[in-house]
XYZ file of C-alpha atoms in Angstrom:
597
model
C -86.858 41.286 -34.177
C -86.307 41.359 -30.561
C -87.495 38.076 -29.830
C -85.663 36.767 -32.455
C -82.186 38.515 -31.489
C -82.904 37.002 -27.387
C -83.256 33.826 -29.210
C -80.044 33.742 -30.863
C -77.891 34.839 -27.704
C -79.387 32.002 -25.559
C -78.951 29.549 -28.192
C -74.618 30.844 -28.078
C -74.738 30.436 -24.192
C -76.064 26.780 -24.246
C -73.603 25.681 -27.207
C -71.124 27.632 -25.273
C -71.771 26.319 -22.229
C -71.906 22.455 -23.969
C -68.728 23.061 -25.272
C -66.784 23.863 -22.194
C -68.607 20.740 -20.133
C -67.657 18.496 -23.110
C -63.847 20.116 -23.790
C -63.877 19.334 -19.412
C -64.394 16.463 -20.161
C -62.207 15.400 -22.461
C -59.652 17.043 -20.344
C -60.322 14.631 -17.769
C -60.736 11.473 -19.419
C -56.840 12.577 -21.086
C -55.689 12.649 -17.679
C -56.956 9.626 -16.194
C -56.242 7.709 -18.987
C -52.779 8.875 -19.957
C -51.801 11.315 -17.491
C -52.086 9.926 -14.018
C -51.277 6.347 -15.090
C -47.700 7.601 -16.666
C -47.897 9.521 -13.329
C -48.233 6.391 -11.476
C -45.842 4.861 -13.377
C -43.159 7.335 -12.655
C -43.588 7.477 -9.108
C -44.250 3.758 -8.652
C -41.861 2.085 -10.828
C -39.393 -0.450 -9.499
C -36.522 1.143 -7.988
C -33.116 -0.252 -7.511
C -30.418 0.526 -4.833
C -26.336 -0.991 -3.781
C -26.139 -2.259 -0.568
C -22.690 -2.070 0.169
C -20.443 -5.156 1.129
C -18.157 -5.101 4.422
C -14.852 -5.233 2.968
C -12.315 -7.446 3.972
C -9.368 -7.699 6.416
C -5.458 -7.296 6.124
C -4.201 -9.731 8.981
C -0.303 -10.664 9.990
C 0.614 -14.260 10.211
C -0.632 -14.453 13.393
C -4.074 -12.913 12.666
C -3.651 -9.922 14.021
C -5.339 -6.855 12.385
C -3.294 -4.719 10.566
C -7.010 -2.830 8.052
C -10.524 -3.499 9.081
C -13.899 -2.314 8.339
C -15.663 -0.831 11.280
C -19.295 0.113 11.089
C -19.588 4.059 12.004
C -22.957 6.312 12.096
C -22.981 10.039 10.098
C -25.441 12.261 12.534
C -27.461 14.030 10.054
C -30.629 16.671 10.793
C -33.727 17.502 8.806
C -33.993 20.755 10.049
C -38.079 21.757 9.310
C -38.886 18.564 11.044
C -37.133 19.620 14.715
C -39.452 20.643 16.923
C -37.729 22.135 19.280
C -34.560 22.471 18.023
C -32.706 24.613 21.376
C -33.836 21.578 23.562
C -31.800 19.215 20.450
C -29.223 21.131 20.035
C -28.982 20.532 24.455
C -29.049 16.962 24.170
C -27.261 16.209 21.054
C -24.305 18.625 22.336
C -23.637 16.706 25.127
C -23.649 13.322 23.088
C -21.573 14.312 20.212
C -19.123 16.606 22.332
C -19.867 19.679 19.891
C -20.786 23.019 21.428
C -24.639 23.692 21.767
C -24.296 26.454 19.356
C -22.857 25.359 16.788
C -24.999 22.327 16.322
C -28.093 24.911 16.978
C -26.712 26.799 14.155
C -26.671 23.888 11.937
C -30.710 22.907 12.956
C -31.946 26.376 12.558
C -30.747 26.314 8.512
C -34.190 25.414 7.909
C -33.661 27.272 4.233
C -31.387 26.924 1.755
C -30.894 28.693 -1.829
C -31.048 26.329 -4.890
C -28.954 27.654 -7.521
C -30.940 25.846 -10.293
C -34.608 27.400 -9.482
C -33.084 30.276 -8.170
C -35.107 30.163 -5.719
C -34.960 29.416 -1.560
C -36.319 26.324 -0.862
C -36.841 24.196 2.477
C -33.674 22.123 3.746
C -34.062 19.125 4.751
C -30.478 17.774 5.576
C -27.568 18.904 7.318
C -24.373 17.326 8.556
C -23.944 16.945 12.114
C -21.253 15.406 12.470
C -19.484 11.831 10.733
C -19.004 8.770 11.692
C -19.752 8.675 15.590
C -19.155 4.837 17.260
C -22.100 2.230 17.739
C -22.256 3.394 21.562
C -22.916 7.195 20.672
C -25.197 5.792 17.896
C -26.828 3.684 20.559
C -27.337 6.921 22.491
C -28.791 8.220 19.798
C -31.015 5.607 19.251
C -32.810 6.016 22.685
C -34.091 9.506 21.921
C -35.352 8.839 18.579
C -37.853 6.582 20.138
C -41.307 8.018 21.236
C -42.373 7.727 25.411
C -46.050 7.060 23.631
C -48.088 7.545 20.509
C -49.288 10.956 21.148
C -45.832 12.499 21.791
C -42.857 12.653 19.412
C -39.354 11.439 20.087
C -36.835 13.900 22.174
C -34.815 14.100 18.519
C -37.011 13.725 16.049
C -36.103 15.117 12.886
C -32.544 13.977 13.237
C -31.212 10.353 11.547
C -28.471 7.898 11.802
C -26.756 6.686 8.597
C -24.629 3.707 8.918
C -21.358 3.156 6.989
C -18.444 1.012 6.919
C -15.166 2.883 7.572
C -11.684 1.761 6.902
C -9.869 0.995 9.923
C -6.222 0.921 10.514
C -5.418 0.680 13.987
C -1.655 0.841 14.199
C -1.676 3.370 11.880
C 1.630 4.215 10.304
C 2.456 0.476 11.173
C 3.339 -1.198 7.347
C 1.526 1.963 6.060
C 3.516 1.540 2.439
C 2.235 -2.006 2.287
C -1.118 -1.746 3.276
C -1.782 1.276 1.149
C -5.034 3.048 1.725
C -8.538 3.814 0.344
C -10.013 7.321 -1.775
C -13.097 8.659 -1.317
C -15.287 6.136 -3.156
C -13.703 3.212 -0.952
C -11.439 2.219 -3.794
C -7.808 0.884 -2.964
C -5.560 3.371 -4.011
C -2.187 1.923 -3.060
C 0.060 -1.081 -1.593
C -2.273 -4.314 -1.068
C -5.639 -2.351 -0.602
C -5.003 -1.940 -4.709
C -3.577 -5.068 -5.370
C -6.669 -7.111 -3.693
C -9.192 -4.525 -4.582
C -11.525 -7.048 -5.781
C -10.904 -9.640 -3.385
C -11.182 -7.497 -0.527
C -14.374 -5.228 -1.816
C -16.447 -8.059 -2.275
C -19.490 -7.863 -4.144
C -22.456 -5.336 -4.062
C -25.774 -6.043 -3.084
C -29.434 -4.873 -4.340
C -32.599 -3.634 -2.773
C -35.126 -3.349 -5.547
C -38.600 -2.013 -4.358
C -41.474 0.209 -5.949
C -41.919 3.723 -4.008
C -43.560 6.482 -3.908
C -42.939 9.832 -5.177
C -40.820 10.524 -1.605
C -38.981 7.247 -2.617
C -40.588 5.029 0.534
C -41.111 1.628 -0.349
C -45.034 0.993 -0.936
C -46.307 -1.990 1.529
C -47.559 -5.171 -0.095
C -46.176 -4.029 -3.419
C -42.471 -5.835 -5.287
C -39.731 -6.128 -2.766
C -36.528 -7.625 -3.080
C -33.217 -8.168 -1.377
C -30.209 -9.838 -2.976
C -27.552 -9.431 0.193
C -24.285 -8.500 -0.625
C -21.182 -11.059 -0.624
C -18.794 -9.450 1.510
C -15.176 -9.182 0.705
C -12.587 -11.776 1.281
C -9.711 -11.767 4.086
C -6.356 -11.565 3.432
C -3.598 -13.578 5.439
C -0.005 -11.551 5.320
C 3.313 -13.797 5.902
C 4.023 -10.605 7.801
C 5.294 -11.268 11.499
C 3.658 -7.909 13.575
C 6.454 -8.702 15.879
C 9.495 -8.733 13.975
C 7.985 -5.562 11.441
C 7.524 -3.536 14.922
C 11.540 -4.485 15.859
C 11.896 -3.212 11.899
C 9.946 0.024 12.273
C 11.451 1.274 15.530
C 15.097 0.400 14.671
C 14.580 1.894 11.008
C 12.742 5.158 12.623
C 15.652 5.654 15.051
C 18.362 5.719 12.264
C 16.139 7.869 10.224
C 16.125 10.814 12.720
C 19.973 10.270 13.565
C 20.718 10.579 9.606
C 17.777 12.140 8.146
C 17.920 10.331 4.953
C 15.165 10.690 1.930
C 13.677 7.578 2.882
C 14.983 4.518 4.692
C 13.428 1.028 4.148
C 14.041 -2.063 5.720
C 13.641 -5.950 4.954
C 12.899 -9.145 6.678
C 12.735 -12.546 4.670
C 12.667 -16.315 5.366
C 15.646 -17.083 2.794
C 14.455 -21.399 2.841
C 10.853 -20.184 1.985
C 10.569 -16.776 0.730
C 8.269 -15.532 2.958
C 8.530 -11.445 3.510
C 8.619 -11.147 7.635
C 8.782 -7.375 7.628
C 8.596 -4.772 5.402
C 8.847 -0.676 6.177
C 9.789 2.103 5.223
C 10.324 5.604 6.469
C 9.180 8.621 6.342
C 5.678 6.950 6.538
C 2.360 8.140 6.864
C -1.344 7.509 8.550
C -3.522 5.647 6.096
C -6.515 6.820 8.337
C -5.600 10.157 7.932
C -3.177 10.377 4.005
C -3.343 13.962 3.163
C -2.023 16.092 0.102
C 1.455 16.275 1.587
C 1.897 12.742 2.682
C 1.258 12.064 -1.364
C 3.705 14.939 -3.025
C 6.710 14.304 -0.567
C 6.607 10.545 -1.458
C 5.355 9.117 1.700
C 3.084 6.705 0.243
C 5.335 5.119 -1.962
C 6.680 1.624 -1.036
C 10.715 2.078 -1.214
C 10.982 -1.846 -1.402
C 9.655 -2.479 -4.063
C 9.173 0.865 -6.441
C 12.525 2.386 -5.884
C 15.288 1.048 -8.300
C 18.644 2.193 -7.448
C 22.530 1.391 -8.619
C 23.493 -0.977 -5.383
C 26.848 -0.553 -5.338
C 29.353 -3.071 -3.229
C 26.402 -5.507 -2.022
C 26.515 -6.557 -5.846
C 29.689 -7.907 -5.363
C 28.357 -10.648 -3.644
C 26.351 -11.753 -7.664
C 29.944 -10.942 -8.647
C 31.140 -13.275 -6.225
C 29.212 -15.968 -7.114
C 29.708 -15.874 -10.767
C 33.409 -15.527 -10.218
C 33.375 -18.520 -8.210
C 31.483 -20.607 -10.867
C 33.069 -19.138 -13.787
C 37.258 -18.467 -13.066
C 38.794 -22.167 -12.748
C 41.608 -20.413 -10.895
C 39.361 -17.936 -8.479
C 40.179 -19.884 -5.576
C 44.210 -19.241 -5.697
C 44.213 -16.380 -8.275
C 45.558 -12.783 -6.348
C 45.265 -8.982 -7.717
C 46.841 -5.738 -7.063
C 44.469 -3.135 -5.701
C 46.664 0.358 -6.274
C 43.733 2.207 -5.096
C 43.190 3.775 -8.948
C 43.619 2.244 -11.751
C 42.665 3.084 -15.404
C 40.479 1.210 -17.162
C 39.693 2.150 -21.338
C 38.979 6.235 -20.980
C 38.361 5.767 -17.455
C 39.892 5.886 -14.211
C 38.628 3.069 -11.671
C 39.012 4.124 -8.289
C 38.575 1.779 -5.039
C 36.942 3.510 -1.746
C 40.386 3.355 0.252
C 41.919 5.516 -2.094
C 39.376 8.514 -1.025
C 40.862 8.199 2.277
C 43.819 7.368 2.322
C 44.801 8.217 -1.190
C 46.620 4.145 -1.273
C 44.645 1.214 -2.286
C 43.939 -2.660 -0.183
C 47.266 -4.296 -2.432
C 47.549 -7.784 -2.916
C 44.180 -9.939 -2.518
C 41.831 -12.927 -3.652
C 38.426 -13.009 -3.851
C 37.633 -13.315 -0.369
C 39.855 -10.479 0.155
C 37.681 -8.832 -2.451
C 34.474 -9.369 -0.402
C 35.841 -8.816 3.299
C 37.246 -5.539 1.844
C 35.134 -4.526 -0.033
C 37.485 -3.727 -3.059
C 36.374 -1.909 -6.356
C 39.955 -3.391 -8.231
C 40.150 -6.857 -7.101
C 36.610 -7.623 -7.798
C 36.569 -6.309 -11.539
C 39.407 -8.409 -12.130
C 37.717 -11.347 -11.530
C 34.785 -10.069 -13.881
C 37.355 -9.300 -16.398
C 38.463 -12.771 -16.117
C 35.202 -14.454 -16.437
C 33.917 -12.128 -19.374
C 30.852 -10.240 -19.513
C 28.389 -12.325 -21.192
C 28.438 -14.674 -18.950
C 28.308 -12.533 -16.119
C 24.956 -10.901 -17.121
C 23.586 -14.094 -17.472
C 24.080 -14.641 -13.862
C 22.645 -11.481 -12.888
C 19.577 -12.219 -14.985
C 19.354 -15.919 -13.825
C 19.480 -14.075 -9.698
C 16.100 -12.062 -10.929
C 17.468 -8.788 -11.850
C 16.063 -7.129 -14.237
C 12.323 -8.207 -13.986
C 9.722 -7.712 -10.771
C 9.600 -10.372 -8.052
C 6.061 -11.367 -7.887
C 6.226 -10.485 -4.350
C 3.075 -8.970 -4.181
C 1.300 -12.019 -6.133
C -0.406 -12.193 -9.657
C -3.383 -11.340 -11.349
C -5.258 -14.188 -13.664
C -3.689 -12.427 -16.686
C -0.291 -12.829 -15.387
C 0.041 -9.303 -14.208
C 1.498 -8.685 -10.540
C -0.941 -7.220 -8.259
C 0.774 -4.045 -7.254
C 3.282 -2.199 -8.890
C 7.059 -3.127 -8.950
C 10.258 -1.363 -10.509
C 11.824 -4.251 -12.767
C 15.235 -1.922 -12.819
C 17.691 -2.467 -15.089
C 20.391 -4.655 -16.541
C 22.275 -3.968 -19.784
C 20.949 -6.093 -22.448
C 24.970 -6.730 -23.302
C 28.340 -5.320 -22.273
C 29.984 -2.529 -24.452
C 33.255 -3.806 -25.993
C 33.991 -0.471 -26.410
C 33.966 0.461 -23.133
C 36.128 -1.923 -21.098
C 34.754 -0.039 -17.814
C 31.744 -1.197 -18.596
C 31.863 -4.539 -17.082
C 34.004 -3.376 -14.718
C 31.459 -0.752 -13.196
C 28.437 -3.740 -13.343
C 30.981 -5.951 -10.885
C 30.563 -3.217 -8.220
C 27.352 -2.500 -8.628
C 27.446 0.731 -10.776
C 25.831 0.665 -14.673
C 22.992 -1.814 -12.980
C 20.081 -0.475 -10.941
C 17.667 -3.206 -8.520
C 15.308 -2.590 -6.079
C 15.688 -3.477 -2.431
C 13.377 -6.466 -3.049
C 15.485 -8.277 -6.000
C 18.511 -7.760 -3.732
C 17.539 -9.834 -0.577
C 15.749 -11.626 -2.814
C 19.100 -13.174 -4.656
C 20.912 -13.200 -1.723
C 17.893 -15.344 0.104
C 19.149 -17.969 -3.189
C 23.020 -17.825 -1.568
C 21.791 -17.959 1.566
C 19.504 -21.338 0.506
C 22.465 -22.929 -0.809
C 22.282 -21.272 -4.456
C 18.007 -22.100 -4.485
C 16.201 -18.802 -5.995
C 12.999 -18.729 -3.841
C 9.897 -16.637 -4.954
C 9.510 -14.194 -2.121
C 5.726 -13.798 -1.146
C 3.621 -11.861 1.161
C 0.343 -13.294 0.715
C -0.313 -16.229 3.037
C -3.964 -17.077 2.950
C -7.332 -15.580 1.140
C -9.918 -16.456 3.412
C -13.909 -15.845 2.899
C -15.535 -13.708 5.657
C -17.050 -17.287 7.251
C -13.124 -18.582 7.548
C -13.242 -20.917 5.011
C -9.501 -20.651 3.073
C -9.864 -20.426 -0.758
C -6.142 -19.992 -1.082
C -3.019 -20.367 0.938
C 0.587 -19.733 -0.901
C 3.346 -22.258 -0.382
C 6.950 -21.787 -0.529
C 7.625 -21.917 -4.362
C 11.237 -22.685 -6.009
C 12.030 -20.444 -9.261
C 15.094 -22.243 -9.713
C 18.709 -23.355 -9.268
C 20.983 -20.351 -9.817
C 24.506 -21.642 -8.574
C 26.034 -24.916 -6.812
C 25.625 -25.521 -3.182
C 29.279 -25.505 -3.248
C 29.423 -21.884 -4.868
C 26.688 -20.473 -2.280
C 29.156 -22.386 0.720
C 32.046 -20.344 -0.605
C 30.273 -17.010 -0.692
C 28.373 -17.541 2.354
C 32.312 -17.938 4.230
C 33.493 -14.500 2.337
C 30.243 -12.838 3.732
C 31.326 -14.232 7.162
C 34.926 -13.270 7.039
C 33.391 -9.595 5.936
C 31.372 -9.308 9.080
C 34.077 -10.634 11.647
C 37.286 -8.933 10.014
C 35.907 -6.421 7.529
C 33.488 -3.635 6.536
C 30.579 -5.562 7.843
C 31.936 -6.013 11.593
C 29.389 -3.500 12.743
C 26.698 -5.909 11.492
C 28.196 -8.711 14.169
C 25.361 -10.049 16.203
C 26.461 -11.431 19.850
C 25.510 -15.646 20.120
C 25.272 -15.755 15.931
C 27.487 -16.327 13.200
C 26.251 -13.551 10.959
C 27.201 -13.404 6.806
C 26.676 -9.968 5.811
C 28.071 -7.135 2.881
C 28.719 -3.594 3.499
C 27.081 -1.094 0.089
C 27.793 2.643 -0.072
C 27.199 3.815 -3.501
C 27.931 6.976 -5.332
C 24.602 8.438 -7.025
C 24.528 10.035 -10.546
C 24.309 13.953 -10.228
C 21.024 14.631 -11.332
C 21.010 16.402 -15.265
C 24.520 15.068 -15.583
C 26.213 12.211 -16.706
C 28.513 11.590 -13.481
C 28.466 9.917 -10.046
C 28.106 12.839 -7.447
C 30.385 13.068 -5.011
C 28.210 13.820 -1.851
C 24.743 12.005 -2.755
C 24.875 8.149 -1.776
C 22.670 5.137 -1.132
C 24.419 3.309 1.807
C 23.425 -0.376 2.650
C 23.608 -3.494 4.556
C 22.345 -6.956 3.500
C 22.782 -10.598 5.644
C 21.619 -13.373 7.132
C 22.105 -15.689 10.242
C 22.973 -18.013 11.647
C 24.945 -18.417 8.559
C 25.368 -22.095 8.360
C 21.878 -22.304 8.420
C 20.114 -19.042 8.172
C 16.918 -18.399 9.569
C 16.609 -15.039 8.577
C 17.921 -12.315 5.718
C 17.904 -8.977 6.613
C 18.269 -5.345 3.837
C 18.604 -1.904 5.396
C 19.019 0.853 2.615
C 19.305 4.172 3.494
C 18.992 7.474 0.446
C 21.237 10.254 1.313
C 21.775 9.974 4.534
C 23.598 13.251 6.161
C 26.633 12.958 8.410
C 27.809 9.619 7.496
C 26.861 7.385 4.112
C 28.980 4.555 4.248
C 26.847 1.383 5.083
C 28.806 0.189 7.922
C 28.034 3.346 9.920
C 24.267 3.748 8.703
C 22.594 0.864 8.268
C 24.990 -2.418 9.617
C 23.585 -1.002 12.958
C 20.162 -0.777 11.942
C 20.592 -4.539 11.033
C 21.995 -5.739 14.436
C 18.837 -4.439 15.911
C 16.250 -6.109 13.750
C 18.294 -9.219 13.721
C 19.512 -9.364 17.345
C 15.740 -8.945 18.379
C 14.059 -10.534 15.697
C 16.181 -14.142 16.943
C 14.539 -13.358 20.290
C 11.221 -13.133 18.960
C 11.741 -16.800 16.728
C 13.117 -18.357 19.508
C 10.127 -17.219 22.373
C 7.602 -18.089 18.979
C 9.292 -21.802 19.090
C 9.740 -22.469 22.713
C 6.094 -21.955 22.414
């Protein structure tokens, strides 16, 4: 019986003992022929990564850079892999111009607590500091690299990331127009939007297999499609005659503190924008939370529609010429109030001096700038007509200034503003407040626009600021030419208003608009804004304005200075015919050094 029981036991150890070897086995075979292979598979499967393009320029006419990329180096640290990290902290201070201790602080956060495992774990990157130039980078460089093979480098353990950053070096300089970038390197605003594509370019790939610590194997799949790089873009922009613009706009702006103040420059025989500002502006380097919520960022120009007030008499004008046989000899009484349906009309004289201009034409209507003479005239031409001239001018719909997408669509955002679809019979005030530029609202761009088409001899002119679209190599894929939108009144009628526009500057309103050496055609606008939650015009809150060109026989230049609220004084003559001089005056000088050259 004992023999027998010994027996049994050993016989339970060796199956025992087989079974374990053979379940080992099996174990093992499972994991090198399923395991380790999906293993492999995981850690060396193909593995795909962008390589950023260099995105485009934003040049002036002359090719001067207004937005660049610049190539910038982030200092990072992997702290467990300093090996002496006092001696780095020495070295890097100096380089970087951060204190020693604070960048020793940083390199000695060898652990750090992951929220997920909750557990510490080792760190292995840190921020030193962001986007240092090529020649601290360069610096940089020199320490990482080892005296021999048997020493490490001075800085080992820290690495140099290279980005593009988006450069603006004038800063605030067309800041509205340029727009900037967001985080992700996405234009956000102004043309940086509008071209996003053209100026982004077109990612690249690096597609490689790697390792488990994502190095790419040698001798295994490797590949490197390079990334087209964005396109340049060619403003009509004159960096000249837009400085002239900023300084004389940012001068008026402190003396009057307006909301904003924006300021125009166009070619009126081509349509080509020269200048283009507006203040208060901002840094696109720098656009913080405030510059966004107090309206910094937005483009006055072109986003801001607004009732114009007495520079619509000039459309008036022009209809009146082309549409009252008798304009040229017919005379009206200006009583300085006058009521019209429900409503009393009141000219600007009467506020001050309680009388109104009396007898006076058309050109009277202009050179004074008279609310009651100038209705008259739209009274006698009717008011069906009239709005066809104010549509056929470009009111009412965006300019295109900014250029158009394939579909159509303009590239950045304008305000079309608005024009009644038809006058109210009813309301024989109506037409009445439309003639002076009340009961319509346009944006600064629509109105030099349509007086660019009286200043080119009644030709409407697409305005443009796009020049050229050039390919990082130089080669031009597109250049804008002067384009004609169409015929909007006679040479004849553009003549006539041109010589009211004169008469306004030399003996009316506008004389503060005169130019020395220049014939100048200009119109005075102050106009009365609606109180805000109420149905009336307020009687303290104005847009004032100034709009001309010269030489007015043949211009080379139309100028628009528009000024919201301004405190102190808010007619236009004070505020902004000033502001006009200046840009004009100076902007002459500039075409006239640019030709003698």
């Amino acid at each position: 019986m004992g023999v027998q029981k010994t027996t049994k036991k050993r016989t339970v150890f060796v199956l025992a003992f087989w079974l374990v070897c053979i379940a080992g086995l099996v174990g093992r075979l499972v994991q090198l022929q399923a395991i380790a292979p999906a293993r492999e598979k995981q850690s060396n499967a193909l593995d795909e990564r962008d390589i950023l393009p260099r995105r485009g320029a934003i040049l002036s006419r002359a090719g001067v850079p207004l937005a660049l990329t610049i190539d910038r180096f982030d200092v990072t640290a992997n702290p467990p892999a300093v090996p002496n990290r006092a001696q780095a902290a020495v070295q890097l201070a100096a380089l970087l111009g951060l204190p020693k201790d604070e960048i020793l602080k940083k390199l000695s956060k060898t652990q750090r607590w992951n929220p997920r495992t909750r557990a510490w774990e080792k760190n292995h990157y840190v921020m030193l500091k962001e986007a240092v130039p090529e020649a601290v980078a360069a610096n940089i460089r020199g320490l990482l690299t080892p005296k021999d093979r048997k020493t490490l480098p001075p800085l080992y353990g820290i690495e140099l990331r290279e980005r593009h950053l988006r450069y603006y070096p004038l800063r605030q300089f067309a800041a509205q127009l340029l727009g900037y970038l967001n985080d992700a390197g996405a234009g956000v605003a102004g043309l940086e939007s509008g071209y996003d594509e053209e100026l982004g370019g077109v990612a690249g790939k690096e597609i490689a297999k790697r390792d488990a610590k994502k190095r790419a194997i040698p001798g295994e799949w490797h590949e490197v499609i390079p990334p087209v790089d964005g396109h340049d873009i060619v403003l009509t922009i004159d960096d000249g005659i837009q400085l002239i613009a900023e300084r004389a706009v940012e001068v008026a702006q402190r003396k009057y503190r307006p909301n904003w103040m924006c300021a125009l420059v166009m070619r009126p025989r081509t349509g080509e924008v020269l200048a283009m500002t507006t203040k208060p502006d901002f840094d696109p380097n720098r656009v913080t939370v405030q510059d966004v919520s107090a309206g910094r960022t937005i483009n006055y120009a072109t986003r801001f529609a607004y009732e114009p007030g007495s520079t619509f008499k000039l459309i008036t004008a022009a209809a009146a010429v082309e549409r009252v046989p008798t304009w040229d000899v017919a005379r009206y009484n200006c009583e300085g109030v006058r009521q019209v349906g429900k409503h009393s009309i009141r000219c600007w004289i009467y506020w001050l001096k309680r009388r109104g201009h009396g007898i006076g034409g058309l050109s009277d209507a202009i050179k004074d700038s008279c609310n009651l003479v100038i209705c008259r005239f739209a009274q006698e031409m009717g008011g069906d007509s009239f709005l066809d001239y104010i549509r056929n001018f470009g009111f009412g719909k965006p300019t295109g200034v900014f250029g158009e997408r394939k579909d159509g669509r303009g590239r950045c955002r304008e305000a079309r503003g608005i024009v009644p679809a038809r006058i109210e019979r009813k309301d024989p005030a109506h037409l009445a407040n439309i003639s002076f530029g009340q009961a319509v609202m346009v944006t600064p761009m629509q109105l030099l626009t349509a007086v660019c088409a009286i200043a080119n001899e009644g030709v409407l002119m697409k305005p443009y600021l796009v020049r050229e679209i050039r390919t990082s190599e130089g080669d031009v894929i597109l250049r804008h030419r002067p384009q004609v939108v169409r015929r909007v009144i006679a040479r004849s009628t553009a003549r006539a208003v041109t010589s009211f526009m004169v008469r306004c500057v030399k003996e009316g309103t506008g004389k503060p608009g005169a130019v020395p050496g220049y014939e100048v055609a200009g119109k005075t606008g102050t106009a009365q804004k609606v109180t805000k939650g109420a149905k009336t015009y307020s009687g303290s809150a104005y847009v004032s304005s100034f709009v001309g060109f010269l030489p007015a026989r043949r211009p080379e230049l139309a100028i628009l200075v528009v000024a919201d609220e301004p405190k102190g004084s808010y007619y236009g003559s004070q505020v902004c015919a000033p502001v006009f001089r200046e840009i004009a005056e100076k902007s002459m000088i500039r075409l006239k050094m640019i030709a003698d050259h």
